[in-house]
Coordinates of C-alpha atoms in Angstrom, one line a residue:
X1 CA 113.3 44.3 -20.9
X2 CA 112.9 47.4 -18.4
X3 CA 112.2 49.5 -21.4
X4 CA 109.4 47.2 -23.1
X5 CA 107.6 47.0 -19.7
X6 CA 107.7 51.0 -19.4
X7 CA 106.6 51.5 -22.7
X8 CA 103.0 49.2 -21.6
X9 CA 102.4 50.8 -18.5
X10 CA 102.4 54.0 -20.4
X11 CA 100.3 52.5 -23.4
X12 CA 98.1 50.9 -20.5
X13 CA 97.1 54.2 -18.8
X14 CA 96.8 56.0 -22.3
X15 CA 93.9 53.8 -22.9
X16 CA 92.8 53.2 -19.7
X17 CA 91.8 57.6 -20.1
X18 CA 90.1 57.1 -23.5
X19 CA 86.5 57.9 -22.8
X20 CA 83.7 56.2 -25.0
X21 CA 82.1 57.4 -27.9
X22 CA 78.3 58.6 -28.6
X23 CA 76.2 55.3 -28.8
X24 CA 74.8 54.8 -32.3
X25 CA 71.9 56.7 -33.5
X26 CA 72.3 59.3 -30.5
X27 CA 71.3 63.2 -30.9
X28 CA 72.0 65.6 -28.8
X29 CA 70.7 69.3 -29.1
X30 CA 71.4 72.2 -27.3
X31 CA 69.5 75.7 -27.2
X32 CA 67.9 74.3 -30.2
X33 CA 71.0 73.9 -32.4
X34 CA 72.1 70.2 -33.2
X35 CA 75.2 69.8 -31.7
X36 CA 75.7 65.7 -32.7
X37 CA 78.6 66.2 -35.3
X38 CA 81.0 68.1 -32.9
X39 CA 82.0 71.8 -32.6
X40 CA 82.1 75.0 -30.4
X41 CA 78.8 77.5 -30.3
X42 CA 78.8 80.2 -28.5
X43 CA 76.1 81.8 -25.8
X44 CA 75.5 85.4 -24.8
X45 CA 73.4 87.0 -21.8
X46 CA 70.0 86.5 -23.4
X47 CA 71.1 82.4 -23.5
X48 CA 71.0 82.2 -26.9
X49 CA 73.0 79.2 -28.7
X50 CA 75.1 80.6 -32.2
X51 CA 77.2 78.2 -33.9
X52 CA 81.0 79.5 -33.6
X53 CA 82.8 80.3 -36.6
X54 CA 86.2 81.5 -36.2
X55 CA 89.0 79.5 -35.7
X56 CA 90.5 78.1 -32.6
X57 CA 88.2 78.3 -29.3
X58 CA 85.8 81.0 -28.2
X59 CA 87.6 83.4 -25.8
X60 CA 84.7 83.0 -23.3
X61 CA 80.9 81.7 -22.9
X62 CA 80.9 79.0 -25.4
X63 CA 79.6 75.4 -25.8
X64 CA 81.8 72.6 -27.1
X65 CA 80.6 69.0 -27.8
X66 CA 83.8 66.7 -28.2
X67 CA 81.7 63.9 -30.6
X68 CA 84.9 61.2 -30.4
X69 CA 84.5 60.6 -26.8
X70 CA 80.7 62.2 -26.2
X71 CA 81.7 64.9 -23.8
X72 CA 79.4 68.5 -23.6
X73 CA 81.8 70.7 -22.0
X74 CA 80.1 74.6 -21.0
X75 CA 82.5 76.8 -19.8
X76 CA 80.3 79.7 -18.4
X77 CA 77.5 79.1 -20.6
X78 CA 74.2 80.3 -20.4
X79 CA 71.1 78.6 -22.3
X80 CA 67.3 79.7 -22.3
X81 CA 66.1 78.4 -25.5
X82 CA 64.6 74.8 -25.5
X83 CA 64.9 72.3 -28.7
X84 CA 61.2 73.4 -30.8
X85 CA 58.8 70.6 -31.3
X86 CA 58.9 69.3 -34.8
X87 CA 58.2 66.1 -36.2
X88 CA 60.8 66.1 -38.8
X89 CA 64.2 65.7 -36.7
X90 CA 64.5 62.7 -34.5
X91 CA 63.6 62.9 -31.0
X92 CA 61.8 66.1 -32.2
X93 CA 58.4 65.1 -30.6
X94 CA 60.1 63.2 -27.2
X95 CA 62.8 66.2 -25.7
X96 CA 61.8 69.2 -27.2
X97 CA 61.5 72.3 -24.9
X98 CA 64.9 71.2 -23.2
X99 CA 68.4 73.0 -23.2
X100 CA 69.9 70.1 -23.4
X101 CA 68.3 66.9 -24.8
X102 CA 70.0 63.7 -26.1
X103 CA 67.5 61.0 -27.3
X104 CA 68.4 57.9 -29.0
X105 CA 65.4 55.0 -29.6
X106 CA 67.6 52.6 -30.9
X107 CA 69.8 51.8 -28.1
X108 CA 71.7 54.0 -24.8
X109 CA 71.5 57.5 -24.0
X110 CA 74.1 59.0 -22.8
X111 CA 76.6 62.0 -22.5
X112 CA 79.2 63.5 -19.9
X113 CA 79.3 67.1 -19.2
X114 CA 81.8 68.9 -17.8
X115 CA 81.2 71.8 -16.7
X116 CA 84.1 75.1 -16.4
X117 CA 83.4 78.4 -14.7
X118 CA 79.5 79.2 -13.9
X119 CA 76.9 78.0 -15.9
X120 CA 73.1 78.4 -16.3
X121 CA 70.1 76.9 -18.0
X122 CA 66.6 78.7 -17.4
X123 CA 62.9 79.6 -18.9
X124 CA 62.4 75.9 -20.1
X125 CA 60.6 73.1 -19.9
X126 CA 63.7 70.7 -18.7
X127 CA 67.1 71.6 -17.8
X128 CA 68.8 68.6 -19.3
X129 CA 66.4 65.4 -20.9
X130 CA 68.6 62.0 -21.5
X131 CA 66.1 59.8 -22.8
X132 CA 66.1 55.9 -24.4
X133 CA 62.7 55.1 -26.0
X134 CA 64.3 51.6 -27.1
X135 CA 62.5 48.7 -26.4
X136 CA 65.5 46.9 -26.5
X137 CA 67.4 46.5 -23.1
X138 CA 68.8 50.2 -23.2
X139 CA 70.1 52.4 -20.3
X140 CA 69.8 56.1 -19.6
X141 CA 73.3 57.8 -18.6
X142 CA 74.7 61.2 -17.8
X143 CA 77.0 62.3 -16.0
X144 CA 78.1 65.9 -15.1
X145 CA 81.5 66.5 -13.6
X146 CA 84.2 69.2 -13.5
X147 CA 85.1 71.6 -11.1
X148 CA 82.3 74.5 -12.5
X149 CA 78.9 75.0 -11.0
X150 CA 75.3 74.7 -13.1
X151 CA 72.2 76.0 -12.1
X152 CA 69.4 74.4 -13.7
X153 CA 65.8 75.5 -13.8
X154 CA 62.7 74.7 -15.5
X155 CA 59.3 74.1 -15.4
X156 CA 59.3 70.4 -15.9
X157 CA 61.9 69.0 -14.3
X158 CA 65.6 70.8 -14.1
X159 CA 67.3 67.3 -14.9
X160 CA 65.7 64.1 -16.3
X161 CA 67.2 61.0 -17.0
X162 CA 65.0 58.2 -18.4
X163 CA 65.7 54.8 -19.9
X164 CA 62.3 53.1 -21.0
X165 CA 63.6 50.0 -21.0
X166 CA 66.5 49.3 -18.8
X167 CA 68.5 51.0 -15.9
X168 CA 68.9 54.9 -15.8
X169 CA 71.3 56.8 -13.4
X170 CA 72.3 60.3 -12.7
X171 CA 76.0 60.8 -11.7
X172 CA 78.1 63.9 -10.2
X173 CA 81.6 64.3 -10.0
X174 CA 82.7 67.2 -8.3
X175 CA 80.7 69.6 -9.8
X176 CA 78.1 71.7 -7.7
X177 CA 75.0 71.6 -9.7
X178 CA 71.6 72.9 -8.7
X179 CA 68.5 71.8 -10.4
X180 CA 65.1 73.9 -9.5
X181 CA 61.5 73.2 -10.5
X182 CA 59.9 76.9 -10.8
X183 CA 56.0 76.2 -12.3
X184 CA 53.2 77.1 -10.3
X185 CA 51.9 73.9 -11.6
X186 CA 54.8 71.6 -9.9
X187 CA 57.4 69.4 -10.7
X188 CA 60.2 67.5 -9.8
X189 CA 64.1 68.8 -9.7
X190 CA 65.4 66.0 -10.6
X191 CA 63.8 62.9 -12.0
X192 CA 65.5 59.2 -12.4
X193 CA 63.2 57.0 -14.5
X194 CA 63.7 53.2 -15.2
X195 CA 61.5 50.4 -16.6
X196 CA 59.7 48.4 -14.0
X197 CA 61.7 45.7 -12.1
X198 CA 65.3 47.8 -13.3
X199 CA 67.5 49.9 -11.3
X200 CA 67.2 53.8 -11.1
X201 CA 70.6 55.4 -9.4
X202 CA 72.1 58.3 -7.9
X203 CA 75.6 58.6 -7.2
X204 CA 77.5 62.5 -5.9
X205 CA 80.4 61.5 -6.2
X206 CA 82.6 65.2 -4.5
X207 CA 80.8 68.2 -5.3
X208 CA 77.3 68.7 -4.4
X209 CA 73.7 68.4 -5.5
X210 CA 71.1 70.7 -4.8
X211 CA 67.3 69.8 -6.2
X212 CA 64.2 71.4 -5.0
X213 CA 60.6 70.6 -6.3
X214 CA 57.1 72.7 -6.7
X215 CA 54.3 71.8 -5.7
X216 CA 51.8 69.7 -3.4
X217 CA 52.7 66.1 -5.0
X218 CA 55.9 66.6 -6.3
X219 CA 59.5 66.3 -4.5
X220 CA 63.2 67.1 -4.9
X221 CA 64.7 64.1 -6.2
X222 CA 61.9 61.6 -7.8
X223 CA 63.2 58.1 -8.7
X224 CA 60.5 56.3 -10.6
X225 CA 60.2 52.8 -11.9
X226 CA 57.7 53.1 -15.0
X227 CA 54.8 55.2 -15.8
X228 CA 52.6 54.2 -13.0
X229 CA 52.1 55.5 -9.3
X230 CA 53.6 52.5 -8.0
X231 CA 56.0 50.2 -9.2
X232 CA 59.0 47.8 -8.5
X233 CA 62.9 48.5 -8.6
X234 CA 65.8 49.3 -7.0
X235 CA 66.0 53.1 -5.9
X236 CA 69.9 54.1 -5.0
X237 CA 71.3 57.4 -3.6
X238 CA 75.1 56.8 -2.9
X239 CA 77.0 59.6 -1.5
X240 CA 81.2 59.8 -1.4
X241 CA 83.6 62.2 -1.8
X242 CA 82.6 64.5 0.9
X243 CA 79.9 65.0 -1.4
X244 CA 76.4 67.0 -0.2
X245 CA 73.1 66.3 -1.7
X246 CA 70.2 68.1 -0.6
X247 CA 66.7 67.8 -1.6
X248 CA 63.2 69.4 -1.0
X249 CA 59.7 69.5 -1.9
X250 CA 56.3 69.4 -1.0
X251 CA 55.8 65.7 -1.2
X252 CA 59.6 65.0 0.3
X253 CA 62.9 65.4 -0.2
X254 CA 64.3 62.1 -1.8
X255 CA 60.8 59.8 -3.2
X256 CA 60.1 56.8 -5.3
X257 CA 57.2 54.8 -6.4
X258 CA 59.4 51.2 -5.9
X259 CA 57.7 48.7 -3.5
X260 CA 61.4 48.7 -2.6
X261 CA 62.8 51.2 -0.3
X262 CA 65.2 54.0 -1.1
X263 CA 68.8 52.6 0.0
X264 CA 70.9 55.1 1.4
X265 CA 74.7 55.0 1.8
X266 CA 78.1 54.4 1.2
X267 CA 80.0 57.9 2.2
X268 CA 81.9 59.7 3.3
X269 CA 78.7 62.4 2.6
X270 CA 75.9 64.2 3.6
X271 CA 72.2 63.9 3.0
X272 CA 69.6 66.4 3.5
X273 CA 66.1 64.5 2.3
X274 CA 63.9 66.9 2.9
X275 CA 64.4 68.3 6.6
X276 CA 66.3 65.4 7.8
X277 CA 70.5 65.7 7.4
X278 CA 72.3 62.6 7.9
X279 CA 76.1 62.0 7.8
X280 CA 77.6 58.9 5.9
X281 CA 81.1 58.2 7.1
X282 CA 83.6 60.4 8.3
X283 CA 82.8 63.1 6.6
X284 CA 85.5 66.4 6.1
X285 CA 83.9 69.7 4.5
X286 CA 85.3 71.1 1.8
X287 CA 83.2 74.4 2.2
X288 CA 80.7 76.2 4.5
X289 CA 77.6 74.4 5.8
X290 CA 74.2 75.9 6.6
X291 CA 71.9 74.3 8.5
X292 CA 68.3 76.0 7.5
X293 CA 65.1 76.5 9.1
X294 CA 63.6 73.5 10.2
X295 CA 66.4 71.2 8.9
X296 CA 68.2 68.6 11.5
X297 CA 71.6 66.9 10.9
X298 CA 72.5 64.5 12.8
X299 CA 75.7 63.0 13.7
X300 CA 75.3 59.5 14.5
X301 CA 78.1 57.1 16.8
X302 CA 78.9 55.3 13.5
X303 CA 79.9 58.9 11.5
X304 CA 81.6 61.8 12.1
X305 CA 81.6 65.5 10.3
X306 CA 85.7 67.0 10.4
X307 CA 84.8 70.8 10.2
X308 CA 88.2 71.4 8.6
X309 CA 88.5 74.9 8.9
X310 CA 85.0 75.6 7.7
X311 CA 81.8 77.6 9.5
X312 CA 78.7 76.0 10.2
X313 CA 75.7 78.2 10.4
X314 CA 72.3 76.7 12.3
X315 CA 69.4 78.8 11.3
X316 CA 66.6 79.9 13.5
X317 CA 64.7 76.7 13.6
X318 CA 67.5 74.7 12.7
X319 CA 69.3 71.7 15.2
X320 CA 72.6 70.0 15.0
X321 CA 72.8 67.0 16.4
X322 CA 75.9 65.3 17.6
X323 CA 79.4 65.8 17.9
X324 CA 81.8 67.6 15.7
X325 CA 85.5 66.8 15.2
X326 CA 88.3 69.5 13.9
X327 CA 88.8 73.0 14.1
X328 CA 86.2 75.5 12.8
X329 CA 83.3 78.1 13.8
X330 CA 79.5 77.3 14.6
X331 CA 77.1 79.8 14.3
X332 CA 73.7 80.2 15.7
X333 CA 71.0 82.6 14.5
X334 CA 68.5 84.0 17.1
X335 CA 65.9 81.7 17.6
X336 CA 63.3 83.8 19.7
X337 CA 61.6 81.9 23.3
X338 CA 59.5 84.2 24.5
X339 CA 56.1 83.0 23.7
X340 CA 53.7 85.5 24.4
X341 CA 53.4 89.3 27.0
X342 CA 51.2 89.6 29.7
X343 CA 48.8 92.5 29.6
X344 CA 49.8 96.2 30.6
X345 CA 47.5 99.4 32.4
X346 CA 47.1 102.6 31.0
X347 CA 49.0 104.9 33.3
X348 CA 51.2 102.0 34.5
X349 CA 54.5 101.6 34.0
X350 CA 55.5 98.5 31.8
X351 CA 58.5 96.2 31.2
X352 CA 59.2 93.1 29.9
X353 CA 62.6 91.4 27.8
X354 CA 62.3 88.9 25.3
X355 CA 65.3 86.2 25.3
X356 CA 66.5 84.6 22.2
X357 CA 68.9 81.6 22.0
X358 CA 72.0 81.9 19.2
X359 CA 75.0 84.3 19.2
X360 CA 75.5 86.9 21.0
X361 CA 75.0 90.6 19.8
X362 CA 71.5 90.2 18.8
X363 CA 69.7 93.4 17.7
X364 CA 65.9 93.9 17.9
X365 CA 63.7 95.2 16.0
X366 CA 59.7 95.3 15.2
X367 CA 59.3 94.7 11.3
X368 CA 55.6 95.3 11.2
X369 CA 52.7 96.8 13.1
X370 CA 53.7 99.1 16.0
X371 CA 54.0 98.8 20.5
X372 CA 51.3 101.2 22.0
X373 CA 51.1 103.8 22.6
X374 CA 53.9 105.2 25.1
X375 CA 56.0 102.1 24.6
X376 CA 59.7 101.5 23.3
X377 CA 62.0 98.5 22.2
X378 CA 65.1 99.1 23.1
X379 CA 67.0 97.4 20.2
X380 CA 69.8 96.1 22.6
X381 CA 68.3 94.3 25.3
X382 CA 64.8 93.5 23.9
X383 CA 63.4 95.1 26.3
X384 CA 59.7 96.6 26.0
X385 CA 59.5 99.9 28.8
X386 CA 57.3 103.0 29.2
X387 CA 53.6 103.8 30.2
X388 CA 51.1 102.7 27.9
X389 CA 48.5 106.1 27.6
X390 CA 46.1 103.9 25.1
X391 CA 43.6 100.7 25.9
X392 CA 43.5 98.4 23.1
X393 CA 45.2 95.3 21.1
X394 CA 48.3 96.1 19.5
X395 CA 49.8 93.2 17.2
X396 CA 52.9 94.1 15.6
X397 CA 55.9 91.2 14.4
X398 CA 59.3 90.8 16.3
X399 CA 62.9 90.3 14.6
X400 CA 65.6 89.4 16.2
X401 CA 69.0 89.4 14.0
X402 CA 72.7 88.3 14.3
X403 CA 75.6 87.9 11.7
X404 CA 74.2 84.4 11.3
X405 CA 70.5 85.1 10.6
X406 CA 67.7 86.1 11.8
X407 CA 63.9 84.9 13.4
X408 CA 60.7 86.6 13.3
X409 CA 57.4 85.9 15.8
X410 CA 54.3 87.8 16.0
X411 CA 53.1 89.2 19.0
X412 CA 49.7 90.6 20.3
X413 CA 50.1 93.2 23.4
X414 CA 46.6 93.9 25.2
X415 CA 46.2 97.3 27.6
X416 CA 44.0 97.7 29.4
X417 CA 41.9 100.7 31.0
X418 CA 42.8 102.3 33.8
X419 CA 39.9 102.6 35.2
X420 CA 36.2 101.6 34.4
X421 CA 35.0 104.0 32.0
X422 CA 36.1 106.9 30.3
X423 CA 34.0 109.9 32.3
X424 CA 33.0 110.2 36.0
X425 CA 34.7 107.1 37.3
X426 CA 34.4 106.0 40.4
X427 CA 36.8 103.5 41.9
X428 CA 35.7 103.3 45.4
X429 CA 33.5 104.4 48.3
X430 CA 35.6 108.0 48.5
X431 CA 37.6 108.9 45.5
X432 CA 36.4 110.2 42.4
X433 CA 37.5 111.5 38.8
X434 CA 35.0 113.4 36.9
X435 CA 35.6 116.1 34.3
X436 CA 33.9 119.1 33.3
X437 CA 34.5 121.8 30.6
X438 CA 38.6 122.2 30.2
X439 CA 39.0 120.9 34.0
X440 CA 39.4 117.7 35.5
X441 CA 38.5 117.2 39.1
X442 CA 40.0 114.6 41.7
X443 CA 37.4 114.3 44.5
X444 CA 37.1 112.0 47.6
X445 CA 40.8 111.5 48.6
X446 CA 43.7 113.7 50.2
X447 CA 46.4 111.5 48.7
X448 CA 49.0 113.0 45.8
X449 CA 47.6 112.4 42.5
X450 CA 49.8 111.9 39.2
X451 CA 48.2 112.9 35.8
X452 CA 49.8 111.9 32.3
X453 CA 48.8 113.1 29.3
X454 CA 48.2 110.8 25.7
X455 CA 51.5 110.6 25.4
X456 CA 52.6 109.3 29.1
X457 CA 54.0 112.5 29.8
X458 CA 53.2 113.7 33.5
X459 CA 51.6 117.0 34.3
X460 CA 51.0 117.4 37.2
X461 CA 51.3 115.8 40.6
X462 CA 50.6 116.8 43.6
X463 CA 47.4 117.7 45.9
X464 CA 45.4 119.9 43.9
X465 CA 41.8 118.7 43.8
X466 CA 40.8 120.7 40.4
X467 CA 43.0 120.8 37.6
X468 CA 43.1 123.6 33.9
X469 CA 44.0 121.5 31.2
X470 CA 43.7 121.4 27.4
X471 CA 40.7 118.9 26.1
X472 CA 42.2 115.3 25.6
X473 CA 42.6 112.0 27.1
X474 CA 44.2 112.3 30.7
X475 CA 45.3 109.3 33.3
X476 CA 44.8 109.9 36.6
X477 CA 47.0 107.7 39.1
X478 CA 46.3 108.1 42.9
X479 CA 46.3 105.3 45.9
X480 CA 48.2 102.8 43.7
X481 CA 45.4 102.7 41.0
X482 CA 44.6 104.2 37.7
X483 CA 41.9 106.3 35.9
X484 CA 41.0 107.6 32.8
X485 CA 39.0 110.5 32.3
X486 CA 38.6 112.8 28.7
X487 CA 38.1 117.0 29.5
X488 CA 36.5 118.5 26.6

């Protein structure tokens, strides 16, 4: 008896691992080669698809479809061709300009992919197209799991999944997969379409999904109930695993036309829609976080984020918010505070020190435009010093850097004259600068007199009332002010 109920068990979990089949009347295509049958093909740098035919499995870079139980598997494939628009192959006028398209309009769409090593689809219209143009009650399906990576980018959308008539969903199993919209035109990253009044899902479930849109109207992750600019459904974006899904785009990060709102949830997970992180659960990372420019993530009572070993790096601009649990490092990149200089004198000496918040060790730096004249950075303590020789606006743009980042801010620096004109000034009732031909004359005060070239470099000082010196632009400082005066 012991032995009969071994012998299910095992026959129980045998089946219980079977995966399902294509649904009927399915294609699929990839890099324009019809992969429905079954087989291995093989890519190559230029992300061409070639039908393999030796024996066994390609050593490296090759495509296989596993037709029994519908399962695309790339193992460090790379695709840039898209399926060619022809009327005489099914689903030839619906999917065509995608890597991957699977179209069926007589019932489900669907397909796994699992993905090995590092994987790449670019320069086409979409990434990966599931599609169900059955006006029967017919859902929309793919999943992408495995423990590779796939970076997907188009011009349309880098992943669609749409099921006219029923329920579509995207699903990720500890894969990291990146979907990117790169048309000047715009797009989403990643579109989940349903029929009106159906559900439209997204579930990470491990791994991580990264989906950024282009342009004005357009936004990472789009889930969208119809054809229309509004419509009704459920919209779900379920995180677990530890999983991380970030999204971003003009119009948001995370978006749907449902009169329903978006529900968030489950976890453990993390959620950047658009500039706003939230953590779902207790969550443990199971890799380095960054925390970009502008983006918040927020740590609320009800969650927590284990750092497990890991780094988290806060850009300039960026905030964390909350407590973290576990052992690990936080980094901050220099986010600079000082918001503007006050004016500086020709002739007079000048310092100021911007201040920066992040890590220490911050080096500085101006990245465009230049200091006046006369003036230095040092790169160490961010401090401005010297004597400005030359009046005038000087705009020029800050960088402060760390190991963690860095943060630029533009700055305008105004100096003024020393005096009030350029010849013959007179500053009060007694003293008075005035030059003539290759001399410069200091008249109306007994009091020692500094004079500093273009350059701030002094001269002379001392008591000497008329002065030899080589035509240029002088700065005369005597009884705590300045003047300016230009020998020919």
């Amino acid at each position: 008896m012991k032995h009969k109920f071994l012998m299910t068990c095992a026959l129980f979990l045998m089946v219980g691992t079977v995966l399902a089949a294509a649904p009927n009347r399915q294609v699929i295509y990839v890099g324009n080669e019809n992969v429905t049958s079954g087989g291995y093909w093989t890519t190559d740098s230029a992300g061409t698809v070639t039908a393999f035919t030796g024996e066994g499995t390609p050593a490296d870079k090759f495509i296989h479809y596993d037709a029994e139980n519908n399962v695309l598997t790339l193992h460090n494939a790379t695709i840039k061709k898209g399926l060619d628009y022809s009327e005489s192959i099914e689903g030839g006028t619906y999917i065509f300009g995608s890597a991957i398209g699977v179209f069926n309009e007589r019932g489900n769409a669907e397909l796994t992919i699992k993905l090995e090593g590092t994987n790449t689809i670019a320069e086409v219209s979409n990434g990966i197209y599931v599609l169900t143009t059955s006006s029967s009650a017919s859902n929309a399906t793919l999943t992408i799991e495995g423990d590779g990576s796939l970076d997907a980018s188009a011009s349309q959308a880098g992943i669609w999944v749409q099921g006219n008539s029923c329920d579509a969903a995207l699903k990720i199993e500890n894969a990291k997969v990146t979907a990117t919209l790169v048309d000047s035109y715009g797009g989403n990253g990643v579109i989940v379409q349903s029929a009106e009044n159906s559900s439209a899902s997204l579930t990470v479930d491990g791994g991580s999904l990264t989906a950024t849109g282009s342009g004005a109207t357009f936004a990472g992750i789009q889930m969208q109930f119809g054809f229309g600019t509004s419509g009704a459904g459920t919209p779900t974006v379920t995180v677990s695993g530890n999983a991380i899904v970030r999204a971003n785009g003009s119009a948001g990060g995370i978006t749907s036309n449902s009169s329903t709102p978006i529900q968030f949830g489950a976890g453990p997970g993390i959620i950047f829609n658009g500039k706003e992180g939230t953590v779902y659960g207790d969550v443990t990372l199971q890799e380095d976080l960054t925390i970009n420019q502008g983006e918040t993530l927020t740590i609320s009572d009800e969650a927590s984020l284990d750092m497990n070993g890991k780094t988290i790096t806060v850009q300039s601009g960026g905030c964390l918010v909350g407590e973290l649990t576990g052992s690990g490092t936080v980094k901050y990149a220099p986010t600079i505070t000082t918001d503007s200089l006050p004016d500086g004198t020709v002739g007079t000496e000048y310092c100021q020190t911007f201040t920066a918040e992040g890590d220490a060790s911050i080096t500085w730096s101006i990245t465009s435009g230049s200091l006046p004249d006369g003036l230095n950075l040092n790169e160490t303590t961010g401090e401005i010093f010297g004597t400005p020789t030359m009046s005038g606006c000087y705009d020029f743009t800050l960088t402060a850097s760390n190991d963690s980042g860095s943060d630029n801010r533009e700055f305008s620096l105004k100096i003024n004259e020393g005096g009030d004109g350029i010849n013959d000034i007179v500053a009060d009732s007694t003293l008075y600068v005035f030059s003539t031909k290759g001399m410069l004359h200091i008249m109306g005060t007994e009091a020692e007199a500094e004079v500093y070239d273009v350059r701030g470099v002094l001269v002379y000082c001392g008591t000497e009332r008329t002065l030899h010196l080589p035509a240029g632009v002088y700065i005369v400082h005597a009884e705590g002010r300045n003047w300016k005066a230009v020998v020919e």
